[in-house]
Short mmCIF file of C-alpha atoms in Angstrom, two decimals:
data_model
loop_
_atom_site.label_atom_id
_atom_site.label_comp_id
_atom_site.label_asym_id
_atom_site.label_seq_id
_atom_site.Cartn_x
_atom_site.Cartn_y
_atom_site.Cartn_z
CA UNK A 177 0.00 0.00 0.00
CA UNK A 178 1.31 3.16 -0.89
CA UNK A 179 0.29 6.51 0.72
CA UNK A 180 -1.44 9.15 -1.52
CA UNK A 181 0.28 10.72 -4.14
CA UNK A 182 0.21 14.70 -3.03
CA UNK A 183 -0.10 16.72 -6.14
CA UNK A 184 -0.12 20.31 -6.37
CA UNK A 185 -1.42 22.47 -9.19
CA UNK A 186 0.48 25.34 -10.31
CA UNK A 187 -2.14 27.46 -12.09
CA UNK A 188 -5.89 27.65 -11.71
CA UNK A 189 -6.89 27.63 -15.53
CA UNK A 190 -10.45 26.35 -16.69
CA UNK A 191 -9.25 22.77 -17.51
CA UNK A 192 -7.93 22.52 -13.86
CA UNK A 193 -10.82 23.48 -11.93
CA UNK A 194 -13.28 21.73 -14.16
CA UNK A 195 -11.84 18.60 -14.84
CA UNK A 196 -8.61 17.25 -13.84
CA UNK A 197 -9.02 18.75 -9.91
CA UNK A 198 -12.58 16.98 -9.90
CA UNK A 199 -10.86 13.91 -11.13
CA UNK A 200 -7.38 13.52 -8.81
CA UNK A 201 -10.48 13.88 -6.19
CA UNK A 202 -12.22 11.27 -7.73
CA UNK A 203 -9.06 8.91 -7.81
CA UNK A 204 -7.86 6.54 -5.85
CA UNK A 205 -4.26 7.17 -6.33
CA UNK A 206 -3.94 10.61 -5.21
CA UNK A 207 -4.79 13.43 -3.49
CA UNK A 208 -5.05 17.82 -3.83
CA UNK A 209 -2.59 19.15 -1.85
CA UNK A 210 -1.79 22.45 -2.87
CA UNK A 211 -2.55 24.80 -5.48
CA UNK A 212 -0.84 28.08 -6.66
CA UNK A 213 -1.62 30.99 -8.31
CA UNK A 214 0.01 34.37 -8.86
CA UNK A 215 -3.66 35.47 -8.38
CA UNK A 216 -3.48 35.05 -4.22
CA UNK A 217 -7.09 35.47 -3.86
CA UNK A 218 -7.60 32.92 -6.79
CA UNK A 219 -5.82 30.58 -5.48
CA UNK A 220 -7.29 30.44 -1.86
CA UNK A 221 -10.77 30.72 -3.97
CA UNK A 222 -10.26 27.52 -5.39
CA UNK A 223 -8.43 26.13 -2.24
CA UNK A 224 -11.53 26.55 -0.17
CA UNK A 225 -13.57 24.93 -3.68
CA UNK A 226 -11.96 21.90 -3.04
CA UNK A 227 -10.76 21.92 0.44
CA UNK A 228 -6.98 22.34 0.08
CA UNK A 229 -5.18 23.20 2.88
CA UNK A 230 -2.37 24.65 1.50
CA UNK A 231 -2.51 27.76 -1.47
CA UNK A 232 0.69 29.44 -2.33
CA UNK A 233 0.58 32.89 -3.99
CA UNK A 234 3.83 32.28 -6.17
CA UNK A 235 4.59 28.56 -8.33
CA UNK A 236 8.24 28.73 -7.15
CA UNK A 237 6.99 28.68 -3.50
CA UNK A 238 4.72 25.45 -4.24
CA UNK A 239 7.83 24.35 -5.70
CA UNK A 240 9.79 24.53 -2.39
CA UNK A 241 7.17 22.21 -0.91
CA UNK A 242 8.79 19.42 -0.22
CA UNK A 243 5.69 17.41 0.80
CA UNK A 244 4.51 18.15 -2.79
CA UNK A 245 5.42 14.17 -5.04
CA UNK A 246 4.07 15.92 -8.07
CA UNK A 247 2.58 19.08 -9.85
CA UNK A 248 -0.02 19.39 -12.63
CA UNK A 249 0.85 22.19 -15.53
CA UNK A 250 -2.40 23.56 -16.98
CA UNK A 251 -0.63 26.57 -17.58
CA UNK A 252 -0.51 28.19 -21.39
CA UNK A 253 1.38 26.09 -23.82
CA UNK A 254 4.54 28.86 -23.78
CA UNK A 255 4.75 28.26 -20.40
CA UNK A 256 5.22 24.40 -20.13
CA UNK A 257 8.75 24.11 -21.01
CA UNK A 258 9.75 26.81 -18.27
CA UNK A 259 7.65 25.12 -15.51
CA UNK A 260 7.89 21.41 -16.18
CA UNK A 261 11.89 21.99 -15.97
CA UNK A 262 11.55 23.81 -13.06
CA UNK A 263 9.44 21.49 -11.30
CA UNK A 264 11.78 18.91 -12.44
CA UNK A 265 14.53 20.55 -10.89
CA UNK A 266 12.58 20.94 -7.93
CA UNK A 267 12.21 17.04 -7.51
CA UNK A 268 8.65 17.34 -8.64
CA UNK A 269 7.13 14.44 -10.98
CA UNK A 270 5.18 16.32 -13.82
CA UNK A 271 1.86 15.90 -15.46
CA UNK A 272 1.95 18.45 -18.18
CA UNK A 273 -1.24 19.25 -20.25
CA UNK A 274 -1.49 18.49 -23.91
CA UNK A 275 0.78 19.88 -26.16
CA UNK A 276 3.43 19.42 -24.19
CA UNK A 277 5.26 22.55 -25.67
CA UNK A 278 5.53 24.71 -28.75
CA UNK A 279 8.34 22.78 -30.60
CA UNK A 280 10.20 19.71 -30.70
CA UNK A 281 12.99 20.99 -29.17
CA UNK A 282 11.25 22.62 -26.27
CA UNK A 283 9.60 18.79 -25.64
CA UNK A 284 13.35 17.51 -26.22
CA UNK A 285 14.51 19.92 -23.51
CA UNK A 286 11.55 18.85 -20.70
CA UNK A 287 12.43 14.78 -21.51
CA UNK A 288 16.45 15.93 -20.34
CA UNK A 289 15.90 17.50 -17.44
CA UNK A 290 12.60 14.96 -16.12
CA UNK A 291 15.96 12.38 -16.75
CA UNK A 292 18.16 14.20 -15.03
CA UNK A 293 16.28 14.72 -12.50
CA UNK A 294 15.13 11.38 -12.23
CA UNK A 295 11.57 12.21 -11.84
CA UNK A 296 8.39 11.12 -14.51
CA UNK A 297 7.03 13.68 -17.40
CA UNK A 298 4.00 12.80 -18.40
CA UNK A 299 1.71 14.20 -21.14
CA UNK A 300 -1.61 14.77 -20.09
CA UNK A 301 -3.54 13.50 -23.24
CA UNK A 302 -6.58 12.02 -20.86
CA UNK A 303 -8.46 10.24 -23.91
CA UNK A 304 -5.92 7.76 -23.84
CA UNK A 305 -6.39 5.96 -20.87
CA UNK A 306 -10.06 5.41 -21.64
CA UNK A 307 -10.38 1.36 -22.12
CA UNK A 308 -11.85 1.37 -25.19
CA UNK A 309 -8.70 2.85 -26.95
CA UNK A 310 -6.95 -0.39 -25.98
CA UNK A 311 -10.08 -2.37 -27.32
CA UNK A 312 -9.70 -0.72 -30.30
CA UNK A 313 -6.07 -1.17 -30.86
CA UNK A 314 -7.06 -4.87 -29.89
CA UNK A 315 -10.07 -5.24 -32.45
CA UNK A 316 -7.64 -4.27 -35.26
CA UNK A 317 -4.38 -6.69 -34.55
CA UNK A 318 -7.22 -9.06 -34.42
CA UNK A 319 -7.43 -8.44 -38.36
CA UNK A 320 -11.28 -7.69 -37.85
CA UNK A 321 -12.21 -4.81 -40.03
CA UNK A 322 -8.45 -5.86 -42.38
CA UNK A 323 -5.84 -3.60 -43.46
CA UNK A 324 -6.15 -0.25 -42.19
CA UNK A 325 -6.87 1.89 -45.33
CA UNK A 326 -8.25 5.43 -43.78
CA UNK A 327 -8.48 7.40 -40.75
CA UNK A 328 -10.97 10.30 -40.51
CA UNK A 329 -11.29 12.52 -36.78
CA UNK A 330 -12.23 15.50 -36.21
CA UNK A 331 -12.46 17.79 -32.98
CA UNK A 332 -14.24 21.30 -33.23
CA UNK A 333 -15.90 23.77 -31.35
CA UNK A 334 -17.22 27.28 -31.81
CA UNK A 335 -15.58 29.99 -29.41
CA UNK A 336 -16.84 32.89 -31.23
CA UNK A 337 -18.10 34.16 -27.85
CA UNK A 338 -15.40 33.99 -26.17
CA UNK A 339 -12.96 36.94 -24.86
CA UNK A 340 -10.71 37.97 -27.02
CA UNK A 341 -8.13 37.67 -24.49
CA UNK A 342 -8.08 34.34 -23.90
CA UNK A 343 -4.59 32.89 -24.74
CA UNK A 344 -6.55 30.70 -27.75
CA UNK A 345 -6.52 33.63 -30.10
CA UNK A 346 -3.05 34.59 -29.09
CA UNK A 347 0.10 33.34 -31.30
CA UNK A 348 2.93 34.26 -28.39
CA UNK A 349 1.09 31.96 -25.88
CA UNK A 350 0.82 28.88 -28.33
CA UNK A 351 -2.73 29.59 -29.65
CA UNK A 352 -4.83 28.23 -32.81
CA UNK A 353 -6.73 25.04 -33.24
CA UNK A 354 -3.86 22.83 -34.11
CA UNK A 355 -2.34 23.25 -30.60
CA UNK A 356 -5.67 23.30 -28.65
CA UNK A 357 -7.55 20.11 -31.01
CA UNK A 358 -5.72 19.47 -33.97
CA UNK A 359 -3.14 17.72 -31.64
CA UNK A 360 -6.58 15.14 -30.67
CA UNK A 361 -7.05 13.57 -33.85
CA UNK A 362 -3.07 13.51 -34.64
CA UNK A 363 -2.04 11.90 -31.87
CA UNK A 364 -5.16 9.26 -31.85
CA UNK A 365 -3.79 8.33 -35.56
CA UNK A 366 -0.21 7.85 -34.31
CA UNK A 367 -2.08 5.46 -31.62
CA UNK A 368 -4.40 3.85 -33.59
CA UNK A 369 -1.54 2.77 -36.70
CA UNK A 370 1.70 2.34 -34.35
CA UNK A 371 3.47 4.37 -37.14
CA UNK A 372 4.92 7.78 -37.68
CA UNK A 373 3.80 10.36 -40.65
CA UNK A 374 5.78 10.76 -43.21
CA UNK A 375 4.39 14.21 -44.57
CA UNK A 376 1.80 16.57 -44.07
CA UNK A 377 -0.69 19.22 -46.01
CA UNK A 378 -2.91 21.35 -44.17
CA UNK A 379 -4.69 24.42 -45.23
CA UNK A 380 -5.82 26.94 -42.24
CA UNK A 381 -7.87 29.59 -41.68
CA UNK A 382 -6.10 32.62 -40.06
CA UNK A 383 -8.22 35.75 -39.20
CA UNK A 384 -6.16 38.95 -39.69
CA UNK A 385 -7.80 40.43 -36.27
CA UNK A 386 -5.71 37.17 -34.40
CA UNK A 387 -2.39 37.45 -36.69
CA UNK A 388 -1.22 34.43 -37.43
CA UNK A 389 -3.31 32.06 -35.39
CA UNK A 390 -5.03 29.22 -37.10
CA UNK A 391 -9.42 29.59 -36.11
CA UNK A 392 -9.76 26.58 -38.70
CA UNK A 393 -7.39 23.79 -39.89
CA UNK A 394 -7.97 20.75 -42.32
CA UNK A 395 -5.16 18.48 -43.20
CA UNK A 396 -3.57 15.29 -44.40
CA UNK A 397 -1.66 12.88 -42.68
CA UNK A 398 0.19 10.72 -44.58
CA UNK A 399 1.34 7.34 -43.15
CA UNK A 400 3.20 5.21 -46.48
CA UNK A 401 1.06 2.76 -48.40
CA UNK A 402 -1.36 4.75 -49.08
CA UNK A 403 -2.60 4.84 -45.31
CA UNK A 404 -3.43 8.54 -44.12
CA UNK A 405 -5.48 10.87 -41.54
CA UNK A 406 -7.89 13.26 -42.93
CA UNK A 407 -8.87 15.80 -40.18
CA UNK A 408 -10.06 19.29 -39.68
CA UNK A 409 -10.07 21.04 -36.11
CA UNK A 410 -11.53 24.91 -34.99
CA UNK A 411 -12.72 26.91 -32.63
CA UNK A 412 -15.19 28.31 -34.84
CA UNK A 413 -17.16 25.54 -36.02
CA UNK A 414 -20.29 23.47 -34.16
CA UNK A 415 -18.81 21.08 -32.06
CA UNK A 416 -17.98 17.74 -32.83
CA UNK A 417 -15.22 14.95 -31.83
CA UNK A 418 -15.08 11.66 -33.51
CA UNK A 419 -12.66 9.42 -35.10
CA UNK A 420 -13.44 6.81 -37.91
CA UNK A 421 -11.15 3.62 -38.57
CA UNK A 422 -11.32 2.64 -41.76
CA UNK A 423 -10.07 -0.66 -43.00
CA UNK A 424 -10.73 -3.41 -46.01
CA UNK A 425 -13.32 -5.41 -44.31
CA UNK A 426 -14.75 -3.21 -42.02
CA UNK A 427 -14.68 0.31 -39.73
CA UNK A 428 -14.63 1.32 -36.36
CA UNK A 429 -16.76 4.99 -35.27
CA UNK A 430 -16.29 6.19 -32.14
CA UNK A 431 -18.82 9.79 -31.50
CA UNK A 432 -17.70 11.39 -28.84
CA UNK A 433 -14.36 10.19 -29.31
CA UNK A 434 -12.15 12.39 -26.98
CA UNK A 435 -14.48 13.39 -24.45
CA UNK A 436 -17.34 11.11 -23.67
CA UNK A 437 -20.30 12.71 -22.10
CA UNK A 438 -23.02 10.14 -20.57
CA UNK A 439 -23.50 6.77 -20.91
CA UNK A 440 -24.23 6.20 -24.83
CA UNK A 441 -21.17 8.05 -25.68
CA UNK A 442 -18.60 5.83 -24.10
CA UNK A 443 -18.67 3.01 -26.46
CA UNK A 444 -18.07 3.06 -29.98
CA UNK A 445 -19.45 0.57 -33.23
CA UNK A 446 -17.40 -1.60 -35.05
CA UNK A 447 -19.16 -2.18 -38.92
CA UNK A 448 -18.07 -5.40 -40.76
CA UNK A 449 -19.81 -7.88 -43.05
CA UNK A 450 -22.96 -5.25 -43.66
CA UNK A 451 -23.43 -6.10 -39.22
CA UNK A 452 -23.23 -3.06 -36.95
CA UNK A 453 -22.51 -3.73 -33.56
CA UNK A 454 -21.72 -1.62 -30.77
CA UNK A 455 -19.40 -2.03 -27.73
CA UNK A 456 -20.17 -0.90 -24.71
CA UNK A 457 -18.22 0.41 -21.63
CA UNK A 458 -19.43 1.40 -18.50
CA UNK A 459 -18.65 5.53 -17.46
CA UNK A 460 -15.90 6.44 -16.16
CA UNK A 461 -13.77 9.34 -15.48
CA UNK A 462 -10.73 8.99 -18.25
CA UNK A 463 -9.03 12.42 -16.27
CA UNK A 464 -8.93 10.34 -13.24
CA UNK A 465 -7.83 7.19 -14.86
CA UNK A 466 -4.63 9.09 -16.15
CA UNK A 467 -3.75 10.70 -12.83
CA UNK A 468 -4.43 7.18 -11.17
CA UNK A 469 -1.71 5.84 -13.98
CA UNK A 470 0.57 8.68 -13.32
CA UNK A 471 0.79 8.25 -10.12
CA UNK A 472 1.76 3.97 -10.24
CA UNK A 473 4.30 4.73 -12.72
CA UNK A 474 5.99 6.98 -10.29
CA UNK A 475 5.31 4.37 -7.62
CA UNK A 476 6.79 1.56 -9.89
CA UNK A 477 4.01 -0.12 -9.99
CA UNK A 478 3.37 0.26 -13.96
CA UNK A 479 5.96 2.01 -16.78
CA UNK A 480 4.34 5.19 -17.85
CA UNK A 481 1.43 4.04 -20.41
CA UNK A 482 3.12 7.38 -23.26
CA UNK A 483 6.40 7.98 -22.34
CA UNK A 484 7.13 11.84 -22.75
CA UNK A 485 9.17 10.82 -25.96
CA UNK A 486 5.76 10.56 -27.77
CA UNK A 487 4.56 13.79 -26.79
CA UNK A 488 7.99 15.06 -28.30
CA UNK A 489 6.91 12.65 -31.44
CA UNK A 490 3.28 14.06 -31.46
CA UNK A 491 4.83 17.76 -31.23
CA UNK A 492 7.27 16.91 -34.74
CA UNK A 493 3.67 16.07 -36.53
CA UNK A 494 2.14 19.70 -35.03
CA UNK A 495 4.86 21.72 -36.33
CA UNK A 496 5.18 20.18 -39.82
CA UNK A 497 0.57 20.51 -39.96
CA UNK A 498 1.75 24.27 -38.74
CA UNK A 499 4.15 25.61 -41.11
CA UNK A 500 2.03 23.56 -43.73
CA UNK A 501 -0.72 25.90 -42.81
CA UNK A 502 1.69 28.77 -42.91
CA UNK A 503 3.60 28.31 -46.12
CA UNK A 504 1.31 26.57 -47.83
CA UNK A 505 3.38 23.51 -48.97
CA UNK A 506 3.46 19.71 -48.23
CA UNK A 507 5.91 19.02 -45.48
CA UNK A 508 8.13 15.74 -44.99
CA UNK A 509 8.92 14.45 -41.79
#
């Protein structure tokens, strides 16, 4: 038996309080134990929200904690690299949210100094650790729908009410719909196929009122043989999220495919033979699932289910579908 893993959260962004708090509550792994904001009201706000006892007005002082195992980074994406190697430094395991920073090389940077530190980096791409990704993955070594010939996903959403402030609609903080859902449907097709791209083409819509930040994005994902991921992502469409496998005998739709929402959305169908059938899972909290695997890799219970080397995979892919946008030109990888 292991005591709780004490997390702290440096930041007290949307994706914190909603979700990922709610769910290291919800787990049986671990446990709130500090949060900190720059915003000192903000952060003993949301201390009293969830019961915290302790709320720090600075990061660097949660940092000095040294009853704090690990920290959670919802911070904006040009701040990950700077806090995840601090933290690092600190002696802090790290759960960093999704992308895990602007650039290769920024991702290449975190991996070195989580090693040299000897502490886990972690990617916090919750989807993943839903079990029907590994039924999935096991539906199609089992040959069932063939050779994988397509991949189609999609995840959208419309934020045209949103401030104008936010640091979506702002290039210098690592905004645009690649970063924020692009990076969804990219990584699923690195899980679902076990492969690398080999190129990319994406066109993008960029409003002159944000610069040079992508609202809209569709692309193509090449994988060899023929085998590629057609996707579009935006923050100013309806929403949607879904992936669909294609293969010679058969296909596999998941609706809903990132973030489930009540009990019919949890499953997916798998097509083959002119039959439909659909596979069900019971709810469950897929935020929660990943802190409760975060935390028994760290206890050596279980190796880390994504390494941080695929998030620095995942961020070559993001780039290349970026400057794609940009320059308009296929990229290689």
């Amino acid at each position: 038996m292991h005591n709780k893993l004490q997390i702290g959260i440096i930041g007290c962004a949307k994706i914190a309080v909603k979700a990922v708090m709610p769910a290291i509550v919800e787990s049986k792994t671990s446990r709130l134990a500090a949060v900190a904001s720059r915003d000192e009201a903000k952060a003993r706000e949301v201390a009293q929200q969830f019961g915290i006892e302790k709320s720090y007005s600075s990061y660097e002082a949660m940092l000095e904690d040294p009853e704090i195992d690990a920290v959670y980074i919802p911070l904006p994406n040009h701040l990950h690299r700077e806090w995840a190697i601090r933290a690092a430094e600190a002696g802090k395991h790290v759960l960093c949210e999704k992308p895990l920073a602007l650039t290769p090389e920024e991702a290449e940077e975190m991996v070195r100094a989580a090693d040299k530190a000897g502490v886990k980096l972690a990617e916090a791409f919750m989807y993943r650790h839903h079990p029907r990704w590994d039924r999935i993955r096991a539906i199609i070594a089992a040959g069932e729908i063939g050779e994988l010939r397509a991949i189609r996903g999609a995840f959208t959403f419309n934020g045209a009410r949103m401030d104008r402030g936010n640091v979506r609609f702002r290039s210098d903080f690592g905004g645009g719909s690649i970063y924020d859902v692009g990076c969804y449907p990219i990584s699923a097709a690195r899980l679902i196929t076990g492969l690398e791209p080999e190129a990319v083409s994406v066109h993008a819509q960029f409003l002159t009122e944000f610069g040079d930040v992508d609202m809209m994005a569709s692309g193509l994902v090449e994988f060899g043989n023929g085998l590629s991921l057609t996707f579009d992502c935006g923050m100013l469409a309806s929403y949607r999220n879904f992936v669909e496998i294609v293969g010679a005998d058969g296909r596999i739709e998941l609706e809903h495919a990132f973030k489930p929402t009540d009990e019919g959305t949890h499953g997916f169908t798998v097509t083959t033979n002119g039959e439909r059938r659909e596979e069900r899972f019971a709810p469950c909290n897929q935020y929660a699932l990943m802190v409760d695997d975060f935390a028994r890799s760290i206890w050596g219970e279980q190796s880390l289910r994504f390494p941080p080397e695929d998030a620095t995979r995942n961020m070559r892919v993001i780039e290349a579908c970026i400057r794609s946008a940009k320059e308009r030109v296929r990229v290689t990888l």
